Amino acid sequence: MFDCTPFHFRACYIDYWLWATVPGLFLPVGVVGNTLNIIILSRKRIRKFSTSVYLMFLAVSDMLFMMSSCLAETVHEMTGKRLEVTSNFMCKTNNWIVHTSAGFSVWLLVLLTIERVLLTKWPYVAKARLSSRNALKASLVTAVVCALFPVHYFFGFEIRLAINHINQTRNTCQPLPGEYYLFDQYPWKVMILVVLNIIPMCLITAGNLAILATIVKQKRQLRRVAPNTAIGTSVAQKRQKSSTRMLFILSSFFMVTTLPFTFFRVYKELYPAIEPREYARQRLTETITVLLLYCNFTFNFFVYFVSGTLFKQEWRCFSSSAYVRLRNAFCGSELPGTTVSVIEPLRQTRSEQIQPQNDTIRALSTYINYDIHNLHVFATRRSSGSPYETETS
């Protein structure tokens, strides 16, 4: 609203109220949700998996992006002041954090996709290689590369006076004149588009299609080999299926929230706004795409909870444990008969899964005991010399 207030366009007011309301929901939800992701994924039972390592780094990266980008943009839209212009240090550091965290989040999804592809196509070889330690190494190497990618912000940016589209002079965080300015105008934007958008999206899409094709092929082979046989699934297979489902949902959510922003950035560079009314409409469109992009960094907790069975079980255990601790802290010692078991949700889930198997085992055991009893009676009668003699009381 600060840039288009003199014209009082309706699009300006819609843009203002979007920034005044939506980020106020995204910021606390994103911080709390990503903090819960880190706590749950770092629990002893779930942190041993390589997928949990990637998701923990993803939660940290998403939180950094929300604090450096969403918070800074909201302050700018509400007050007209940018945090980057408070000092040269903020000018260099904030832009570096935004691009590093955004790139790291995107490439972590690529690593997750590659891991699922390997586990789906070559499960026995992949399980021996894809350990949590190797996942930690891959994440750290990716973090270093993503941190070096925008390192030019530390050398080529500073606070300078600039004139905006309504001829107002203000301090802005800009590249230095000369080679840095030319680099920022075209090559850097193309590099962001290619390295942080096109290549990761292509890899994620190709990886998910490969996983889907492999799953369909495996099911057809199983039907051809044993068409009338009901094949059970082990715990490891159920866990792999849950992780694959989570990856599909996470990748789809990433595409839906990121593609509009990417397409609009390209459109904005090709067709810049000239008239004030056109500029106001373009700003409103940009605001909608940016807020949609922030959804990708905000609601991952709910995506994990909906699609991840093991994550949901750990959440239940964590919430039960937290409830017990809070009750003991505020109410003193526990009352008799009111103990809440931390593993009760997990035990209930397991009992529901194995109940049909227990019924079958119970029926077989009854049948076997009945046969053993009949054999014992038959052997007793035969030893007495009358194997066909009826039993007398």
Coordinates of N, CA and C in Angstrom, one line a residue, residues 129-325:
R129 N 22.9 -48.6 1.7 CA 23.6 -47.3 1.4 C 22.9 -46.1 2.1
L130 N 21.6 -46.1 2.1 CA 20.9 -44.9 2.5 C 20.7 -45.0 4.0
S131 N 21.7 -44.7 4.8 CA 21.6 -44.6 6.2 C 21.4 -43.2 6.7
S132 N 21.1 -43.0 7.9 CA 20.9 -41.7 8.5 C 22.2 -40.9 8.4
R133 N 23.3 -41.6 8.6 CA 24.6 -40.9 8.6 C 24.9 -40.3 7.2
N134 N 24.6 -41.1 6.1 CA 24.8 -40.7 4.7 C 23.9 -39.5 4.4
A135 N 22.6 -39.6 4.9 CA 21.7 -38.5 4.7 C 22.2 -37.2 5.4
L136 N 22.8 -37.3 6.5 CA 23.4 -36.2 7.2 C 24.5 -35.6 6.3
K137 N 25.4 -36.4 5.8 CA 26.4 -35.9 4.9 C 25.9 -35.2 3.7
A138 N 24.9 -35.9 3.1 CA 24.3 -35.3 1.8 C 23.7 -34.0 2.1
S139 N 23.0 -33.8 3.3 CA 22.3 -32.6 3.6 C 23.3 -31.5 3.9
L140 N 24.4 -31.8 4.6 CA 25.4 -30.8 4.9 C 26.1 -30.3 3.6
V141 N 26.4 -31.2 2.7 CA 27.1 -30.8 1.5 C 26.1 -29.9 0.7
T142 N 24.8 -30.3 0.6 CA 23.9 -29.5 -0.1 C 23.7 -28.1 0.5
A143 N 23.8 -28.1 1.9 CA 23.7 -26.8 2.6 C 24.8 -25.9 2.2
V144 N 26.0 -26.4 2.2 CA 27.2 -25.6 1.8 C 27.1 -25.1 0.4
V145 N 26.7 -26.0 -0.5 CA 26.6 -25.5 -1.9 C 25.5 -24.4 -2.1
C146 N 24.4 -24.6 -1.4 CA 23.3 -23.6 -1.4 C 23.8 -22.3 -0.8
A147 N 24.6 -22.4 0.2 CA 25.1 -21.1 0.9 C 26.1 -20.4 0.0
L148 N 26.9 -21.1 -0.8 CA 27.9 -20.5 -1.7 C 27.2 -19.9 -3.0
F149 N 26.0 -20.4 -3.3 CA 25.4 -20.0 -4.5 C 25.1 -18.5 -4.5
P150 N 24.5 -17.9 -3.5 CA 24.3 -16.4 -3.5 C 25.3 -15.7 -2.7
V151 N 26.6 -16.1 -2.6 CA 27.6 -15.5 -1.8 C 28.0 -14.1 -2.3
H152 N 27.6 -13.8 -3.6 CA 28.0 -12.5 -4.1 C 27.3 -11.4 -3.4
Y153 N 26.2 -11.7 -2.7 CA 25.5 -10.6 -1.9 C 26.4 -9.9 -0.9
F154 N 27.4 -10.6 -0.4 CA 28.3 -10.1 0.6 C 29.3 -9.1 0.0
F155 N 29.5 -9.2 -1.3 CA 30.5 -8.4 -2.0 C 29.9 -7.3 -2.9
G156 N 28.7 -7.6 -3.5 CA 28.2 -6.7 -4.5 C 27.0 -5.9 -4.2
F157 N 26.5 -5.9 -2.9 CA 25.3 -5.1 -2.5 C 25.6 -4.2 -1.4
E158 N 24.9 -3.0 -1.5 CA 25.1 -2.0 -0.4 C 23.8 -1.1 -0.5
I159 N 23.7 -0.3 0.5 CA 22.5 0.6 0.6 C 22.8 1.8 -0.3
R160 N 21.9 2.1 -1.2 CA 22.1 3.3 -2.1 C 20.8 4.0 -2.3
L161 N 20.8 5.3 -2.7 CA 19.7 6.1 -3.0 C 19.1 5.7 -4.3
A162 N 17.8 5.6 -4.4 CA 17.1 5.2 -5.7 C 15.8 5.9 -5.8
I163 N 15.3 6.0 -7.0 CA 14.0 6.7 -7.3 C 13.0 5.6 -7.8
N164 N 11.9 5.6 -7.1 CA 10.9 4.5 -7.4 C 10.0 5.0 -8.6
H165 N 8.9 4.2 -8.8 CA 8.0 4.5 -10.0 C 7.2 5.8 -9.8
I166 N 7.1 6.4 -8.6 CA 6.3 7.6 -8.4 C 7.3 8.8 -8.1
N167 N 8.6 8.6 -8.5 CA 9.6 9.7 -8.4 C 9.9 10.0 -6.9
Q168 N 9.9 9.0 -6.0 CA 10.3 9.2 -4.6 C 11.7 8.7 -4.4
T169 N 12.5 9.4 -3.7 CA 13.9 9.0 -3.4 C 13.9 8.4 -2.1
R170 N 14.5 7.2 -2.0 CA 14.6 6.5 -0.8 C 15.9 5.6 -0.8
N171 N 16.3 5.1 0.4 CA 17.4 4.1 0.5 C 16.9 2.7 0.1
T172 N 17.6 2.1 -0.7 CA 17.3 0.7 -1.1 C 18.6 -0.1 -1.1
C173 N 18.4 -1.4 -0.9 CA 19.5 -2.4 -1.0 C 19.7 -2.8 -2.4
Q174 N 20.8 -2.3 -3.1 CA 21.0 -2.4 -4.5 C 22.4 -3.0 -4.8
P175 N 22.6 -3.6 -5.9 CA 23.9 -4.0 -6.3 C 24.8 -2.8 -6.7
L176 N 26.1 -3.0 -6.5 CA 27.0 -1.9 -6.9 C 27.0 -1.6 -8.4
P177 N 27.2 -0.4 -8.8 CA 27.2 -0.1 -10.2 C 28.4 -0.8 -10.9
G178 N 28.1 -1.1 -12.2 CA 29.2 -1.8 -13.0 C 28.8 -3.3 -13.2
E179 N 29.8 -4.1 -13.0 CA 29.6 -5.5 -13.3 C 28.6 -6.2 -12.4
Y180 N 28.6 -5.8 -11.1 CA 27.6 -6.4 -10.2 C 26.2 -6.0 -10.6
Y181 N 26.0 -4.8 -11.0 CA 24.6 -4.4 -11.4 C 24.2 -5.1 -12.7
L182 N 25.1 -5.2 -13.7 CA 24.8 -6.0 -14.9 C 24.5 -7.5 -14.6
F183 N 25.3 -8.0 -13.7 CA 25.1 -9.4 -13.3 C 23.7 -9.6 -12.6
D184 N 23.3 -8.7 -11.8 CA 22.0 -8.8 -11.1 C 20.8 -8.6 -12.0
Q185 N 21.0 -7.8 -13.1 CA 19.8 -7.5 -13.9 C 19.4 -8.7 -14.8
Y186 N 20.3 -9.5 -15.3 CA 19.9 -10.6 -16.2 C 20.5 -11.9 -15.8
P187 N 21.8 -12.1 -15.7 CA 22.3 -13.5 -15.5 C 21.9 -14.0 -14.1
W188 N 21.8 -13.2 -13.1 CA 21.4 -13.7 -11.8 C 20.0 -14.2 -11.7
K189 N 19.1 -13.5 -12.4 CA 17.7 -13.9 -12.4 C 17.5 -15.1 -13.2
V190 N 18.3 -15.3 -14.3 CA 18.2 -16.5 -15.1 C 18.8 -17.7 -14.2
M191 N 19.8 -17.5 -13.5 CA 20.4 -18.5 -12.6 C 19.4 -19.0 -11.6
I192 N 18.7 -18.0 -11.0 CA 17.7 -18.4 -9.9 C 16.6 -19.2 -10.6
L193 N 16.2 -18.8 -11.8 CA 15.1 -19.5 -12.4 C 15.5 -20.9 -12.8
V194 N 16.7 -21.1 -13.2 CA 17.2 -22.4 -13.7 C 17.5 -23.3 -12.5
V195 N 18.4 -22.8 -11.6 CA 19.0 -23.6 -10.5 C 18.0 -23.8 -9.4
L196 N 17.1 -22.9 -9.1 CA 16.2 -23.0 -8.0 C 14.8 -23.3 -8.4
N197 N 14.5 -23.4 -9.6 CA 13.1 -23.6 -10.1 C 13.0 -24.7 -11.1
I198 N 13.6 -24.5 -12.3 CA 13.4 -25.4 -13.4 C 14.1 -26.8 -13.2
I199 N 15.3 -26.8 -12.8 CA 16.0 -28.1 -12.6 C 15.4 -28.9 -11.5
P200 N 15.2 -28.3 -10.3 CA 14.6 -29.1 -9.2 C 13.2 -29.6 -9.6
M201 N 12.4 -28.7 -10.2 CA 11.0 -29.2 -10.6 C 11.1 -30.3 -11.5
C202 N 12.0 -30.3 -12.5 CA 12.1 -31.4 -13.5 C 12.6 -32.6 -12.8
L203 N 13.5 -32.5 -11.9 CA 14.0 -33.7 -11.2 C 12.9 -34.3 -10.3
I204 N 12.2 -33.5 -9.6 CA 11.1 -34.0 -8.7 C 10.0 -34.6 -9.5
T205 N 9.6 -34.0 -10.6 CA 8.6 -34.6 -11.5 C 9.0 -35.9 -12.1
A206 N 10.2 -35.9 -12.6 CA 10.7 -37.2 -13.2 C 10.9 -38.3 -12.2
G207 N 11.4 -37.9 -11.0 CA 11.5 -38.9 -9.9 C 10.2 -39.5 -9.5
N208 N 9.2 -38.7 -9.3 CA 7.9 -39.2 -8.9 C 7.2 -40.0 -10.0
L209 N 7.4 -39.6 -11.2 CA 6.9 -40.5 -12.3 C 7.6 -41.8 -12.4
A210 N 8.9 -41.8 -12.1 CA 9.7 -43.1 -12.1 C 9.2 -44.0 -10.9
I211 N 8.9 -43.4 -9.8 CA 8.4 -44.1 -8.6 C 7.1 -44.7 -8.9
L212 N 6.2 -43.9 -9.5 CA 4.9 -44.4 -9.9 C 4.9 -45.5 -10.9
A213 N 5.8 -45.4 -11.9 CA 5.9 -46.4 -12.9 C 6.4 -47.7 -12.3
T214 N 7.4 -47.6 -11.4 CA 8.0 -48.8 -10.8 C 6.9 -49.5 -9.9
I215 N 6.1 -48.8 -9.2 CA 5.1 -49.4 -8.3 C 4.1 -50.1 -9.2
V216 N 3.6 -49.5 -10.2 CA 2.7 -50.1 -11.1 C 3.2 -51.4 -11.8
K217 N 4.5 -51.3 -12.2 CA 5.1 -52.5 -12.8 C 5.3 -53.6 -11.8
Q218 N 5.6 -53.3 -10.5 CA 5.8 -54.3 -9.5 C 4.4 -55.0 -9.2
K219 N 3.4 -54.2 -9.1 CA 2.1 -54.8 -8.9 C 1.6 -55.7 -10.0
R220 N 1.9 -55.4 -11.2 CA 1.5 -56.2 -12.4 C 2.3 -57.5 -12.3
Q221 N 3.6 -57.5 -12.0 CA 4.4 -58.7 -11.9 C 3.9 -59.6 -10.8
L222 N 3.5 -59.0 -9.6 CA 2.9 -59.8 -8.6 C 1.6 -60.5 -9.0
R223 N 0.8 -59.8 -9.7 CA -0.5 -60.4 -10.1 C -0.2 -61.5 -11.1
R224 N 0.8 -61.3 -12.0 CA 1.1 -62.3 -13.0 C 1.6 -63.6 -12.3
V225 N 2.5 -63.4 -11.3 CA 3.1 -64.6 -10.6 C 2.0 -65.3 -9.7
A226 N 1.3 -64.5 -8.9 CA 0.3 -65.1 -8.0 C -1.0 -64.3 -8.1
P227 N -1.8 -64.6 -9.1 CA -3.0 -63.8 -9.3 C -4.0 -64.0 -8.2
N228 N -4.1 -65.2 -7.6 CA -5.2 -65.5 -6.6 C -4.7 -65.6 -5.2
T229 N -3.5 -65.1 -5.0 CA -2.9 -65.1 -3.7 C -2.9 -63.7 -3.0
A230 N -3.4 -63.7 -1.8 CA -3.4 -62.4 -1.0 C -2.0 -62.3 -0.4
I231 N -1.3 -61.3 -0.8 CA 0.1 -61.1 -0.3 C 0.1 -60.0 0.8
G232 N 0.6 -60.4 1.9 CA 0.6 -59.5 3.1 C 1.8 -58.5 3.0
T233 N 1.7 -57.5 3.8 CA 2.8 -56.5 3.8 C 3.4 -56.4 5.2
S234 N 4.7 -56.4 5.2 CA 5.5 -56.3 6.4 C 5.5 -54.9 7.0
V235 N 6.0 -54.7 8.2 CA 6.1 -53.4 8.8 C 7.0 -52.5 7.9
A236 N 8.1 -53.0 7.4 CA 9.0 -52.2 6.6 C 8.4 -51.8 5.3
Q237 N 7.6 -52.7 4.7 CA 6.9 -52.3 3.5 C 5.8 -51.2 3.8
K238 N 5.1 -51.3 4.9 CA 4.1 -50.3 5.2 C 4.8 -49.0 5.5
R239 N 6.0 -49.0 6.1 CA 6.7 -47.8 6.4 C 7.2 -47.1 5.1
Q240 N 7.7 -48.0 4.1 CA 8.1 -47.5 2.8 C 6.9 -46.9 2.0
K241 N 5.8 -47.6 2.1 CA 4.6 -47.1 1.4 C 4.1 -45.7 2.0
S242 N 4.2 -45.6 3.3 CA 3.8 -44.3 4.0 C 4.8 -43.2 3.6
S243 N 6.1 -43.5 3.5 CA 7.1 -42.5 3.1 C 6.9 -42.1 1.6
T244 N 6.6 -43.1 0.8 CA 6.3 -42.7 -0.6 C 5.1 -41.9 -0.8
R245 N 4.0 -42.2 0.0 CA 2.8 -41.4 -0.1 C 3.1 -40.0 0.4
M246 N 3.9 -39.8 1.5 CA 4.3 -38.5 2.0 C 5.0 -37.7 0.9
L247 N 5.9 -38.4 0.2 CA 6.7 -37.7 -0.8 C 5.8 -37.2 -1.9
F248 N 4.8 -38.0 -2.4 CA 3.9 -37.6 -3.4 C 3.1 -36.4 -3.0
I249 N 2.6 -36.4 -1.8 CA 1.8 -35.2 -1.3 C 2.7 -34.0 -1.2
L250 N 3.9 -34.2 -0.6 CA 4.8 -33.1 -0.4 C 5.3 -32.5 -1.7
S251 N 5.6 -33.3 -2.7 CA 6.0 -32.8 -4.0 C 4.8 -32.1 -4.8
S252 N 3.6 -32.7 -4.7 CA 2.5 -32.0 -5.3 C 2.2 -30.7 -4.7
F253 N 2.3 -30.6 -3.3 CA 2.1 -29.3 -2.6 C 3.1 -28.3 -3.0
F254 N 4.4 -28.8 -3.2 CA 5.4 -27.9 -3.6 C 5.2 -27.3 -5.0
M255 N 4.7 -28.2 -6.0 CA 4.4 -27.7 -7.3 C 3.3 -26.7 -7.4
V256 N 2.2 -27.0 -6.6 CA 1.0 -26.2 -6.7 C 1.4 -24.8 -6.1
T257 N 2.2 -24.7 -5.1 CA 2.4 -23.4 -4.4 C 3.6 -22.6 -5.0
T258 N 4.4 -23.3 -5.8 CA 5.6 -22.6 -6.4 C 5.5 -22.2 -7.8
L259 N 4.8 -23.1 -8.6 CA 4.7 -22.8 -10.1 C 4.1 -21.4 -10.4
P260 N 2.9 -21.0 -9.7 CA 2.4 -19.7 -10.0 C 3.4 -18.6 -9.8
F261 N 4.1 -18.6 -8.7 CA 5.1 -17.6 -8.4 C 6.2 -17.6 -9.5
T262 N 6.7 -18.7 -9.9 CA 7.7 -18.8 -10.9 C 7.2 -18.2 -12.2
F263 N 6.0 -18.6 -12.7 CA 5.5 -18.1 -13.9 C 5.3 -16.6 -13.9
F264 N 4.8 -16.1 -12.7 CA 4.6 -14.7 -12.7 C 5.9 -13.9 -12.7
R265 N 6.9 -14.4 -12.1 CA 8.2 -13.7 -12.1 C 8.7 -13.6 -13.6
V266 N 8.5 -14.6 -14.3 CA 8.9 -14.6 -15.7 C 8.1 -13.6 -16.5
Y267 N 6.8 -13.6 -16.3 CA 5.8 -12.7 -16.9 C 6.2 -11.2 -16.5
K268 N 6.5 -11.0 -15.3 CA 6.8 -9.6 -14.8 C 8.1 -9.1 -15.5
E269 N 9.0 -9.9 -15.7 CA 10.3 -9.5 -16.4 C 10.0 -9.2 -17.9
L270 N 9.1 -10.0 -18.5 CA 8.8 -9.8 -19.9 C 7.9 -8.6 -20.2
Y271 N 6.9 -8.5 -19.3 CA 5.9 -7.4 -19.5 C 5.8 -6.5 -18.2
P272 N 6.8 -5.6 -18.0 CA 6.7 -4.8 -16.8 C 5.6 -3.8 -16.9
A273 N 5.0 -3.4 -15.7 CA 3.9 -2.5 -15.7 C 4.4 -1.1 -16.0
I274 N 3.6 -0.3 -16.7 CA 3.9 1.1 -17.1 C 3.0 2.1 -16.4
E275 N 1.7 1.9 -16.5 CA 0.7 2.8 -15.9 C 0.5 2.4 -14.5
P276 N 0.1 3.4 -13.6 CA -0.1 3.2 -12.2 C -1.2 2.1 -11.9
R277 N -2.3 2.1 -12.7 CA -3.3 1.1 -12.4 C -2.8 -0.3 -12.8
E278 N -2.1 -0.4 -13.9 CA -1.5 -1.7 -14.2 C -0.5 -2.1 -13.2
Y279 N 0.2 -1.2 -12.7 CA 1.2 -1.5 -11.6 C 0.5 -2.0 -10.4
A280 N -0.6 -1.4 -10.0 CA -1.4 -1.8 -8.8 C -1.9 -3.3 -9.0
R281 N -2.4 -3.6 -10.2 CA -2.9 -4.9 -10.4 C -1.8 -5.9 -10.4
Q282 N -0.7 -5.5 -11.0 CA 0.5 -6.4 -11.0 C 1.0 -6.7 -9.6
R283 N 1.0 -5.7 -8.7 CA 1.4 -5.9 -7.4 C 0.4 -6.8 -6.6
L284 N -0.9 -6.7 -6.9 CA -1.9 -7.6 -6.3 C -1.6 -9.0 -6.7
T285 N -1.4 -9.2 -8.0 CA -1.1 -10.6 -8.5 C 0.2 -11.1 -7.9
E286 N 1.2 -10.3 -7.7 CA 2.4 -10.7 -7.1 C 2.2 -11.1 -5.7
T287 N 1.4 -10.3 -5.0 CA 1.1 -10.6 -3.5 C 0.4 -12.0 -3.4
I288 N -0.5 -12.3 -4.3 CA -1.2 -13.6 -4.2 C -0.3 -14.7 -4.4
T289 N 0.6 -14.6 -5.4 CA 1.6 -15.7 -5.7 C 2.6 -15.8 -4.6
V290 N 3.0 -14.7 -4.0 CA 4.0 -14.8 -2.9 C 3.4 -15.5 -1.7
L291 N 2.1 -15.1 -1.4 CA 1.5 -15.7 -0.2 C 1.2 -17.2 -0.5
L292 N 0.9 -17.5 -1.7 CA 0.8 -19.0 -2.1 C 2.1 -19.7 -1.9
L293 N 3.2 -19.0 -2.3 CA 4.6 -19.6 -2.1 C 4.9 -19.8 -0.6
Y294 N 4.5 -18.9 0.2 CA 4.7 -19.0 1.7 C 4.0 -20.3 2.3
C295 N 2.9 -20.7 1.6 CA 2.2 -21.9 2.1 C 3.1 -23.1 2.1
N296 N 4.0 -23.1 1.1 CA 4.9 -24.3 1.0 C 5.9 -24.4 2.1
F297 N 6.2 -23.3 2.8 CA 7.1 -23.2 3.9 C 6.4 -23.2 5.3
T298 N 5.0 -23.2 5.2 CA 4.2 -23.1 6.5 C 3.5 -24.3 6.9
F299 N 3.0 -25.1 6.0 CA 2.0 -26.1 6.4 C 2.6 -27.5 6.2
N300 N 3.9 -27.7 6.2 CA 4.5 -29.0 6.1 C 4.1 -29.9 7.3
F301 N 3.9 -29.4 8.5 CA 3.5 -30.2 9.6 C 2.2 -30.9 9.3
F302 N 1.2 -30.2 8.8 CA 0.0 -30.9 8.5 C 0.1 -31.9 7.3
V303 N 1.0 -31.6 6.4 CA 1.2 -32.6 5.3 C 1.8 -33.9 5.9
Y304 N 2.8 -33.8 6.8 CA 3.4 -34.9 7.4 C 2.3 -35.7 8.3
F305 N 1.5 -34.9 9.0 CA 0.5 -35.6 9.8 C -0.5 -36.3 9.0
V306 N -0.9 -35.8 7.9 CA -2.0 -36.4 7.1 C -1.4 -37.7 6.4
S307 N -0.2 -37.6 5.9 CA 0.4 -38.6 5.0 C 1.3 -39.6 5.7
G308 N 1.9 -39.2 6.8 CA 2.9 -40.1 7.5 C 2.3 -40.8 8.7
T309 N 2.2 -42.2 8.6 CA 1.7 -43.0 9.7 C 2.6 -42.9 10.9
L310 N 3.9 -43.1 10.6 CA 4.9 -43.1 11.7 C 5.0 -41.8 12.4
F311 N 4.9 -40.7 11.6 CA 4.9 -39.4 12.1 C 3.7 -39.1 13.0
K312 N 2.6 -39.6 12.6 CA 1.3 -39.4 13.4 C 1.4 -40.2 14.7
Q313 N 2.0 -41.4 14.7 CA 2.2 -42.2 15.9 C 3.1 -41.4 16.9
E314 N 4.2 -40.9 16.3 CA 5.1 -40.2 17.2 C 4.5 -38.9 17.8
W315 N 3.6 -38.3 17.0 CA 2.9 -37.1 17.5 C 2.0 -37.5 18.6
R316 N 1.3 -38.6 18.5 CA 0.5 -39.0 19.6 C 1.2 -39.3 20.9
C317 N 2.4 -40.0 20.7 CA 3.2 -40.3 21.9 C 3.7 -39.0 22.5
F318 N 4.2 -38.0 21.6 CA 4.7 -36.8 22.1 C 3.6 -36.0 22.9
S319 N 2.4 -35.9 22.3 CA 1.3 -35.1 22.9 C 0.9 -35.8 24.2
S320 N 0.9 -37.1 24.3 CA 0.5 -37.8 25.5 C 1.6 -37.5 26.6
S321 N 2.8 -37.6 26.2 CA 3.9 -37.3 27.2 C 3.9 -35.8 27.7
A322 N 3.6 -34.9 26.7 CA 3.5 -33.5 27.1 C 2.4 -33.3 28.0
Y323 N 1.2 -34.0 27.8 CA 0.1 -33.8 28.7 C 0.4 -34.3 30.1
V324 N 1.1 -35.4 30.2 CA 1.4 -35.9 31.5 C 2.3 -35.0 32.3
R325 N 3.3 -34.4 31.6 CA 4.3 -33.5 32.2 C 3.6 -32.2 32.6

